[in-house]
Structures are given as C-alpha cells and as structure tokens.
Amino acid sequence: MDSKKENTQRITVGELIDHLKVFDKDSEVIFGNEEISFYRTKYRGEKLVQIEFNEIILDGKITRLTE
C-alpha cells in the first residue's frame, strides 16, 4: 500500500454526518486552532470525497494556498 494512503485518516460521509448531526444546523465549525479554513469539497473518484482547505501544513508550519 502507498505510504501516503497509510498516513491518511479516512471516514465515511455517513460517519462524518453522525458526528455532526448532534449539533444545530446553524452551529459554526472550526478546524483545529482556527488557523485552517475550509475551501471546498472535491469528488476524487468512486465513493471518494476530499475536503480541501485554504492552507497546508508542512513540517509543522501553516502555509496559506489562496489569498
């Protein structure tokens, strides 16, 4: 198996919905310490959705991808 895939945590959309359904629909969501911001979701293949952010983390440093 590809080492990149081994390090990627995956959950199903159903599992994500189960985690979120206990909250009100108007609740806000933050990612980590609020330095990471949501960009979009992208279809990556059969039954595979990627959640993308405006930043990447390399060597513990956050780099913003979009201005």
GROMACS .gro file of N, CA and C in nm:
model
  201
    1MET      N    1   0.084  -0.120   0.000
    1MET     CA    2   0.000   0.000   0.000
    1MET      C    3   0.087   0.125   0.000
    2ASP      N    4   0.046   0.227  -0.070
    2ASP     CA    5   0.117   0.355  -0.078
    2ASP      C    6   0.130   0.414   0.062
    3SER      N    7   0.250   0.460   0.101
    3SER     CA    8   0.270   0.515   0.235
    3SER      C    9   0.188   0.641   0.258
    4LYS      N   10   0.161   0.719   0.153
    4LYS     CA   11   0.076   0.837   0.169
    4LYS      C   12  -0.064   0.796   0.213
    5LYS      N   13  -0.118   0.692   0.151
    5LYS     CA   14  -0.252   0.646   0.187
    5LYS      C   15  -0.256   0.589   0.327
    6GLU      N   16  -0.147   0.526   0.372
    6GLU     CA   17  -0.143   0.471   0.506
    6GLU      C   18  -0.152   0.581   0.611
    7ASN      N   19  -0.100   0.699   0.580
    7ASN     CA   20  -0.099   0.810   0.675
    7ASN      C   21  -0.225   0.897   0.666
    8THR      N   22  -0.316   0.864   0.576
    8THR     CA   23  -0.437   0.942   0.558
    8THR      C   24  -0.549   0.880   0.639
    9GLN      N   25  -0.607   0.958   0.728
    9GLN     CA   26  -0.721   0.909   0.805
    9GLN      C   27  -0.846   0.926   0.721
   10ARG      N   28  -0.922   0.821   0.704
   10ARG     CA   29  -1.044   0.826   0.625
   10ARG      C   30  -1.162   0.785   0.709
   11ILE      N   31  -1.273   0.855   0.690
   11ILE     CA   32  -1.401   0.816   0.747
   11ILE      C   33  -1.503   0.825   0.635
   12THR      N   34  -1.615   0.761   0.653
   12THR     CA   35  -1.719   0.769   0.551
   12THR      C   36  -1.800   0.897   0.571
   13VAL      N   37  -1.872   0.938   0.466
   13VAL     CA   38  -1.961   1.054   0.476
   13VAL      C   39  -2.064   1.027   0.586
   14GLY      N   40  -2.112   0.904   0.593
   14GLY     CA   41  -2.209   0.867   0.698
   14GLY      C   42  -2.153   0.887   0.837
   15GLU      N   43  -2.027   0.848   0.858
   15GLU     CA   44  -1.964   0.867   0.989
   15GLU      C   45  -1.950   1.015   1.021
   16LEU      N   46  -1.911   1.095   0.922
   16LEU     CA   47  -1.899   1.240   0.943
   16LEU      C   48  -2.034   1.300   0.979
   17ILE      N   49  -2.138   1.261   0.906
   17ILE     CA   50  -2.274   1.310   0.936
   17ILE      C   51  -2.315   1.269   1.077
   18ASP      N   52  -2.285   1.145   1.116
   18ASP     CA   53  -2.319   1.100   1.252
   18ASP      C   54  -2.252   1.188   1.357
   19HIS      N   55  -2.127   1.227   1.333
   19HIS     CA   56  -2.056   1.314   1.427
   19HIS      C   57  -2.119   1.452   1.434
   20LEU      N   58  -2.169   1.500   1.321
   20LEU     CA   59  -2.220   1.637   1.314
   20LEU      C   60  -2.368   1.650   1.347
   21LYS      N   61  -2.445   1.542   1.336
   21LYS     CA   62  -2.590   1.553   1.349
   21LYS      C   63  -2.637   1.589   1.490
   22VAL      N   64  -2.551   1.580   1.589
   22VAL     CA   65  -2.589   1.617   1.725
   22VAL      C   66  -2.589   1.768   1.745
   23PHE      N   67  -2.537   1.843   1.647
   23PHE     CA   68  -2.528   1.988   1.658
   23PHE      C   69  -2.640   2.055   1.580
   24ASP      N   70  -2.677   2.176   1.622
   24ASP     CA   71  -2.774   2.254   1.548
   24ASP      C   72  -2.718   2.287   1.410
   25LYS      N   73  -2.804   2.297   1.310
   25LYS     CA   74  -2.759   2.323   1.173
   25LYS      C   75  -2.695   2.460   1.157
   26ASP      N   76  -2.722   2.553   1.249
   26ASP     CA   77  -2.660   2.685   1.238
   26ASP      C   78  -2.535   2.697   1.326
   27SER      N   79  -2.489   2.585   1.384
   27SER     CA   80  -2.364   2.586   1.460
   27SER      C   81  -2.247   2.608   1.364
   28GLU      N   82  -2.148   2.683   1.409
   28GLU     CA   83  -2.030   2.704   1.327
   28GLU      C   84  -1.930   2.592   1.351
   29VAL      N   85  -1.847   2.567   1.252
   29VAL     CA   86  -1.744   2.464   1.260
   29VAL      C   87  -1.608   2.532   1.246
   30ILE      N   88  -1.515   2.496   1.334
   30ILE     CA   89  -1.378   2.544   1.321
   30ILE      C   90  -1.288   2.423   1.297
   31PHE      N   91  -1.173   2.445   1.239
   31PHE     CA   92  -1.080   2.338   1.208
   31PHE      C   93  -0.952   2.361   1.287
   32GLY      N   94  -0.927   2.272   1.380
   32GLY     CA   95  -0.807   2.283   1.462
   32GLY      C   96  -0.811   2.409   1.546
   33ASN      N   97  -0.706   2.485   1.537
   33ASN     CA   98  -0.694   2.606   1.619
   33ASN      C   99  -0.740   2.731   1.544
   34GLU      N  100  -0.826   2.713   1.446
   34GLU     CA  101  -0.886   2.820   1.365
   34GLU      C  102  -0.790   2.880   1.263
   35GLU      N  103  -0.668   2.827   1.252
   35GLU     CA  104  -0.576   2.876   1.150
   35GLU      C  105  -0.597   2.806   1.017
   36ILE      N  106  -0.676   2.699   1.018
   36ILE     CA  107  -0.706   2.624   0.897
   36ILE      C  108  -0.848   2.660   0.856
   37SER      N  109  -0.868   2.697   0.730
   37SER     CA  110  -1.001   2.737   0.684
   37SER      C  111  -1.048   2.651   0.568
   38PHE      N  112  -1.176   2.619   0.570
   38PHE     CA  113  -1.239   2.536   0.468
   38PHE      C  114  -1.234   2.603   0.332
   39TYR      N  115  -1.202   2.526   0.228
   39TYR     CA  116  -1.202   2.577   0.091
   39TYR      C  117  -1.316   2.515   0.011
   40ARG      N  118  -1.317   2.382  -0.001
   40ARG     CA  119  -1.422   2.316  -0.080
   40ARG      C  120  -1.418   2.166  -0.058
   41THR      N  121  -1.519   2.100  -0.112
   41THR     CA  122  -1.516   1.955  -0.123
   41THR      C  123  -1.495   1.922  -0.269
   42LYS      N  124  -1.429   1.811  -0.294
   42LYS     CA  125  -1.399   1.773  -0.432
   42LYS      C  126  -1.415   1.622  -0.448
   43TYR      N  127  -1.484   1.583  -0.553
   43TYR     CA  128  -1.502   1.442  -0.586
   43TYR      C  129  -1.371   1.390  -0.643
   44ARG      N  130  -1.316   1.283  -0.584
   44ARG     CA  131  -1.187   1.231  -0.627
   44ARG      C  132  -1.196   1.091  -0.686
   45GLY      N  133  -1.314   1.038  -0.697
   45GLY     CA  134  -1.329   0.904  -0.754
   45GLY      C  135  -1.450   0.836  -0.696
   46GLU      N  136  -1.472   0.714  -0.738
   46GLU     CA  137  -1.589   0.641  -0.693
   46GLU      C  138  -1.589   0.632  -0.540
   47LYS      N  139  -1.690   0.691  -0.481
   47LYS     CA  140  -1.708   0.692  -0.336
   47LYS      C  141  -1.590   0.754  -0.261
   48LEU      N  142  -1.527   0.855  -0.320
   48LEU     CA  143  -1.416   0.924  -0.253
   48LEU      C  144  -1.432   1.075  -0.268
   49VAL      N  145  -1.447   1.143  -0.155
   49VAL     CA  146  -1.463   1.288  -0.149
   49VAL      C  147  -1.347   1.344  -0.069
   50GLN      N  148  -1.286   1.450  -0.121
   50GLN     CA  149  -1.177   1.516  -0.049
   50GLN      C  150  -1.228   1.647   0.006
   51ILE      N  151  -1.198   1.675   0.132
   51ILE     CA  152  -1.227   1.805   0.192
   51ILE      C  153  -1.098   1.884   0.185
   52GLU      N  154  -1.104   1.999   0.117
   52GLU     CA  155  -0.984   2.080   0.096
   52GLU      C  156  -0.987   2.205   0.183
   53PHE      N  157  -0.869   2.251   0.217
   53PHE     CA  158  -0.853   2.370   0.299
   53PHE      C  159  -0.772   2.474   0.224
   54ASN      N  160  -0.776   2.597   0.272
   54ASN     CA  161  -0.700   2.706   0.209
   54ASN      C  162  -0.553   2.702   0.248
   55GLU      N  163  -0.516   2.614   0.340
   55GLU     CA  164  -0.380   2.607   0.389
   55GLU      C  165  -0.330   2.463   0.383
   56ILE      N  166  -0.198   2.448   0.387
   56ILE     CA  167  -0.136   2.318   0.406
   56ILE      C  168  -0.042   2.329   0.526
   57ILE      N  169  -0.014   2.216   0.587
   57ILE     CA  170   0.080   2.212   0.699
   57ILE      C  171   0.198   2.125   0.657
   58LEU      N  172   0.314   2.186   0.651
   58LEU     CA  173   0.438   2.114   0.618
   58LEU      C  174   0.538   2.141   0.727
   59ASP      N  175   0.594   2.035   0.783
   59ASP     CA  176   0.694   2.048   0.890
   59ASP      C  177   0.643   2.136   1.003
   60GLY      N  178   0.513   2.122   1.035
   60GLY     CA  179   0.455   2.197   1.146
   60GLY      C  180   0.426   2.343   1.117
   61LYS      N  181   0.450   2.388   0.995
   61LYS     CA  182   0.424   2.528   0.959
   61LYS      C  183   0.303   2.536   0.866
   62ILE      N  184   0.216   2.633   0.891
   62ILE     CA  185   0.096   2.652   0.809
   62ILE      C  186   0.127   2.748   0.695
   63THR      N  187   0.096   2.706   0.575
   63THR     CA  188   0.116   2.790   0.456
   63THR      C  189  -0.019   2.809   0.388
   64ARG      N  190  -0.058   2.934   0.368
   64ARG     CA  191  -0.185   2.967   0.305
   64ARG      C  192  -0.169   2.948   0.154
   65LEU      N  193  -0.266   2.877   0.092
   65LEU     CA  194  -0.259   2.850  -0.052
   65LEU      C  195  -0.327   2.957  -0.135
   66THR      N  196  -0.429   3.022  -0.081
   66THR     CA  197  -0.503   3.123  -0.157
   66THR      C  198  -0.497   3.256  -0.084
   67GLU      N  199  -0.503   3.359  -0.159
   67GLU     CA  200  -0.502   3.494  -0.099
   67GLU      C  201  -0.636   3.560  -0.119
   0.00000   0.00000   0.00000
